[in-house]
């Protein structure tokens, strides 16, 4: 849920001790930080910046560690996707456990772990080219107009392109007008997405201060 702390908007999930602030500049962050550090000491605090400069010096002072440094890429339904060269299939319930083990191992810091995905399985589609499941693509369909690719784990450039192309096509067929993909700077997924027609639109950085840390 969204809350306001000393005039600063935040996303708070009490059940998982998760707090997220978006695009808060250095002055506002330094002002609210003493309250965050004490009242939310038991929370993982995420400080996220979307196409805006992060106050790096202050973030270093409070012990924030950069976890995400991503290129924002988007594709619209007007995109003509290339023909897949590898067979891609959607993972069903019988393969979810295999996906879960791999996903949680590869993405230990991700909020959307396998437990949360399983709980809201109707909002997700998972694709793979492997048997058994090792590589995969995780697609969120929670938004009615925009799908989002949260993770791509592929053993080759060809597999990465095939997964991205297939997932985007499925999103468009499901009525989504756009697909968002935030990929780590320098990752194979960036090259693969641009290769099949995604367009770079911006940049995102996510910093984390782990729970129980008191600074202020």
Tab-separated table of C-alpha atoms in Angstrom:
chain	number	residue	atom	x	y	z
A	1	UNK	CA	0.000	0.000	0.000
A	2	UNK	CA	1.047	3.626	-0.451
A	3	UNK	CA	1.784	5.690	2.650
A	4	UNK	CA	3.235	9.138	3.340
A	5	UNK	CA	6.139	9.611	5.781
A	6	UNK	CA	6.904	13.226	6.695
A	7	UNK	CA	5.555	14.347	3.332
A	8	UNK	CA	7.398	11.689	1.316
A	9	UNK	CA	5.348	9.026	-0.505
A	10	UNK	CA	6.403	5.407	-0.006
A	11	UNK	CA	5.215	1.911	-0.878
A	12	UNK	CA	4.962	-0.249	2.221
A	13	UNK	CA	4.378	-3.992	2.563
A	14	UNK	CA	4.214	-4.676	6.292
A	15	UNK	CA	3.837	-8.436	5.867
A	16	UNK	CA	7.254	-8.710	4.224
A	17	UNK	CA	8.894	-5.698	5.957
A	18	UNK	CA	9.424	-3.931	2.628
A	19	UNK	CA	9.554	-0.156	2.107
A	20	UNK	CA	10.185	1.585	-1.225
A	21	UNK	CA	10.716	5.261	-2.036
A	22	UNK	CA	10.774	6.452	-5.628
A	23	UNK	CA	12.794	9.330	-7.111
A	24	UNK	CA	13.356	11.146	-3.800
A	25	UNK	CA	16.077	13.780	-4.139
A	26	UNK	CA	18.931	14.152	-1.685
A	27	UNK	CA	17.411	17.002	0.343
A	28	UNK	CA	14.077	15.249	0.888
A	29	UNK	CA	15.759	11.916	1.583
A	30	UNK	CA	18.155	13.350	4.177
A	31	UNK	CA	15.198	15.020	5.859
A	32	UNK	CA	13.080	11.874	6.144
A	33	UNK	CA	15.904	9.395	6.729
A	34	UNK	CA	16.124	9.682	10.547
A	35	UNK	CA	12.476	8.622	10.806
A	36	UNK	CA	12.958	5.803	8.291
A	37	UNK	CA	16.051	4.546	10.087
A	38	UNK	CA	14.283	4.352	13.450
A	39	UNK	CA	10.602	3.680	12.737
A	40	UNK	CA	11.354	1.252	9.892
A	41	UNK	CA	14.588	-0.282	11.172
A	42	UNK	CA	13.161	-3.776	10.698
A	43	UNK	CA	12.331	-3.143	7.030
A	44	UNK	CA	14.319	-3.626	3.854
A	45	UNK	CA	14.346	-0.098	2.434
A	46	UNK	CA	14.570	0.364	-1.330
A	47	UNK	CA	15.422	3.733	-2.866
A	48	UNK	CA	14.584	3.707	-6.555
A	49	UNK	CA	15.390	6.200	-9.297
A	50	UNK	CA	13.647	6.194	-12.673
A	51	UNK	CA	15.336	8.491	-15.209
A	52	UNK	CA	16.419	10.783	-12.387
A	53	UNK	CA	19.833	11.199	-10.722
A	54	UNK	CA	20.394	9.300	-7.486
A	55	UNK	CA	21.954	11.239	-4.563
A	56	UNK	CA	24.941	8.894	-4.552
A	57	UNK	CA	26.931	10.639	-1.816
A	58	UNK	CA	24.083	10.498	0.702
A	59	UNK	CA	23.181	6.943	-0.297
A	60	UNK	CA	26.756	5.903	0.455
A	61	UNK	CA	26.565	7.638	3.848
A	62	UNK	CA	23.519	5.615	4.896
A	63	UNK	CA	24.974	2.326	3.672
A	64	UNK	CA	22.726	1.906	0.639
A	65	UNK	CA	24.029	-0.629	-1.872
A	66	UNK	CA	23.111	-0.505	-5.538
A	67	UNK	CA	21.287	-3.680	-6.510
A	68	UNK	CA	19.706	-2.717	-9.834
A	69	UNK	CA	21.323	-0.698	-12.613
A	70	UNK	CA	19.084	-1.164	-15.611
A	71	UNK	CA	18.275	-0.024	-19.121
A	72	UNK	CA	14.551	0.647	-19.615
A	73	UNK	CA	13.362	-0.860	-22.904
A	74	UNK	CA	9.895	-0.942	-24.396
A	75	UNK	CA	8.127	-2.590	-27.308
A	76	UNK	CA	4.679	-1.715	-28.636
A	77	UNK	CA	2.117	-3.922	-30.315
A	78	UNK	CA	3.151	-2.388	-33.651
A	79	UNK	CA	6.448	-4.280	-33.357
A	80	UNK	CA	7.038	-6.910	-36.021
A	81	UNK	CA	8.674	-9.699	-34.047
A	82	UNK	CA	11.166	-12.059	-35.688
A	83	UNK	CA	10.289	-15.673	-36.279
A	84	UNK	CA	11.456	-17.854	-33.414
A	85	UNK	CA	14.330	-20.215	-34.135
A	86	UNK	CA	13.854	-22.243	-30.933
A	87	UNK	CA	10.733	-23.927	-29.538
A	88	UNK	CA	9.397	-21.917	-26.594
A	89	UNK	CA	6.704	-23.207	-24.264
A	90	UNK	CA	4.822	-21.831	-21.287
A	91	UNK	CA	5.543	-23.482	-17.955
A	92	UNK	CA	2.524	-25.161	-16.392
A	93	UNK	CA	1.702	-26.036	-12.794
A	94	UNK	CA	3.515	-29.369	-13.039
A	95	UNK	CA	6.820	-27.590	-13.730
A	96	UNK	CA	6.414	-24.690	-11.316
A	97	UNK	CA	8.491	-26.277	-8.546
A	98	UNK	CA	11.457	-26.681	-10.900
A	99	UNK	CA	11.117	-23.053	-11.954
A	100	UNK	CA	10.809	-21.945	-8.308
A	101	UNK	CA	14.093	-23.539	-7.259
A	102	UNK	CA	15.968	-21.977	-10.155
A	103	UNK	CA	14.306	-18.548	-9.876
A	104	UNK	CA	14.904	-18.144	-6.141
A	105	UNK	CA	18.532	-19.182	-6.527
A	106	UNK	CA	19.234	-16.843	-9.437
A	107	UNK	CA	17.247	-13.885	-8.069
A	108	UNK	CA	17.676	-14.047	-4.315
A	109	UNK	CA	17.214	-10.265	-3.929
A	110	UNK	CA	14.074	-9.983	-6.077
A	111	UNK	CA	10.851	-8.999	-4.304
A	112	UNK	CA	8.877	-11.248	-6.647
A	113	UNK	CA	10.129	-14.576	-5.335
A	114	UNK	CA	8.500	-17.883	-6.246
A	115	UNK	CA	6.194	-17.797	-3.222
A	116	UNK	CA	4.663	-14.461	-4.237
A	117	UNK	CA	4.425	-15.529	-7.873
A	118	UNK	CA	2.661	-18.777	-6.903
A	119	UNK	CA	0.232	-16.829	-4.707
A	120	UNK	CA	-0.792	-14.628	-7.664
A	121	UNK	CA	-0.127	-17.108	-10.452
A	122	UNK	CA	-2.967	-15.775	-12.631
A	123	UNK	CA	-0.980	-12.546	-13.062
A	124	UNK	CA	2.139	-14.246	-14.414
A	125	UNK	CA	3.325	-16.221	-17.423
A	126	UNK	CA	6.599	-18.151	-17.394
A	127	UNK	CA	8.303	-19.403	-20.544
A	128	UNK	CA	11.246	-21.696	-21.204
A	129	UNK	CA	13.139	-23.411	-24.008
A	130	UNK	CA	14.682	-26.018	-21.714
A	131	UNK	CA	13.819	-29.511	-20.468
A	132	UNK	CA	14.172	-29.727	-17.520
A	133	UNK	CA	13.600	-26.056	-16.666
A	134	UNK	CA	16.839	-24.136	-16.231
A	135	UNK	CA	16.514	-21.013	-18.371
A	136	UNK	CA	13.249	-19.064	-18.342
A	137	UNK	CA	11.486	-15.730	-18.857
A	138	UNK	CA	9.127	-14.265	-16.242
A	139	UNK	CA	6.323	-12.066	-17.615
A	140	UNK	CA	3.900	-10.024	-15.510
A	141	UNK	CA	0.386	-9.463	-16.870
A	142	UNK	CA	-0.948	-7.645	-13.804
A	143	UNK	CA	-1.479	-4.384	-15.681
A	144	UNK	CA	-4.317	-4.265	-18.201
A	145	UNK	CA	-2.389	-2.290	-20.812
A	146	UNK	CA	1.307	-2.986	-20.163
A	147	UNK	CA	3.098	-6.289	-19.641
A	148	UNK	CA	6.488	-6.347	-17.923
A	149	UNK	CA	9.352	-8.782	-18.301
A	150	UNK	CA	10.891	-9.212	-14.851
A	151	UNK	CA	13.616	-11.742	-15.502
A	152	UNK	CA	15.289	-13.484	-18.421
A	153	UNK	CA	17.714	-16.306	-17.769
A	154	UNK	CA	18.947	-17.927	-20.970
A	155	UNK	CA	21.976	-19.996	-21.879
A	156	UNK	CA	22.560	-18.303	-25.242
A	157	UNK	CA	21.792	-15.167	-27.250
A	158	UNK	CA	19.537	-17.236	-29.501
A	159	UNK	CA	17.539	-18.533	-26.524
A	160	UNK	CA	17.272	-15.043	-25.064
A	161	UNK	CA	15.925	-13.596	-28.319
A	162	UNK	CA	13.475	-16.482	-28.699
A	163	UNK	CA	12.104	-16.068	-25.170
A	164	UNK	CA	11.744	-12.293	-25.514
A	165	UNK	CA	10.055	-12.553	-28.891
A	166	UNK	CA	7.614	-15.250	-27.779
A	167	UNK	CA	6.722	-13.499	-24.528
A	168	UNK	CA	6.112	-10.172	-26.260
A	169	UNK	CA	3.881	-11.864	-28.839
A	170	UNK	CA	1.884	-13.541	-26.049
A	171	UNK	CA	1.494	-10.215	-24.254
A	172	UNK	CA	0.175	-8.533	-27.379
A	173	UNK	CA	-2.206	-11.434	-28.041
A	174	UNK	CA	-3.481	-11.028	-24.461
A	175	UNK	CA	-4.434	-7.436	-25.236
A	176	UNK	CA	-1.440	-5.574	-23.814
A	177	UNK	CA	-0.351	-2.612	-25.912
A	178	UNK	CA	3.204	-2.390	-24.607
A	179	UNK	CA	5.900	-4.575	-23.074
A	180	UNK	CA	8.408	-3.134	-20.594
A	181	UNK	CA	11.754	-4.801	-19.935
A	182	UNK	CA	14.271	-3.478	-17.418
A	183	UNK	CA	17.558	-5.291	-18.053
A	184	UNK	CA	20.862	-4.951	-16.219
A	185	UNK	CA	23.334	-2.673	-17.955
A	186	UNK	CA	25.681	-4.878	-19.965
A	187	UNK	CA	23.477	-7.976	-19.712
A	188	UNK	CA	22.855	-10.229	-22.700
A	189	UNK	CA	19.174	-9.344	-22.458
A	190	UNK	CA	19.845	-5.757	-23.506
A	191	UNK	CA	21.461	-6.783	-26.767
A	192	UNK	CA	18.808	-9.424	-27.418
A	193	UNK	CA	15.899	-7.059	-26.791
A	194	UNK	CA	17.325	-4.325	-29.004
A	195	UNK	CA	18.059	-6.924	-31.670
A	196	UNK	CA	14.395	-7.946	-31.942
A	197	UNK	CA	13.018	-4.400	-31.913
A	198	UNK	CA	12.700	-3.165	-28.340
A	199	UNK	CA	13.679	0.502	-27.957
A	200	UNK	CA	15.796	1.926	-25.124
A	201	UNK	CA	13.766	4.600	-23.335
A	202	UNK	CA	15.570	5.338	-20.098
A	203	UNK	CA	17.491	4.174	-17.063
A	204	UNK	CA	16.647	2.816	-13.612
A	205	UNK	CA	18.706	2.346	-10.454
A	206	UNK	CA	17.609	0.623	-7.268
A	207	UNK	CA	19.482	0.937	-3.951
A	208	UNK	CA	18.845	-1.188	-0.888
A	209	UNK	CA	19.425	-0.622	2.823
A	210	UNK	CA	18.956	-3.910	4.648
A	211	UNK	CA	16.743	-4.189	7.704
A	212	UNK	CA	17.989	-3.591	11.256
A	213	UNK	CA	20.449	-0.957	10.034
A	214	UNK	CA	20.241	2.227	12.118
A	215	UNK	CA	21.632	5.350	10.499
A	216	UNK	CA	20.704	8.894	11.223
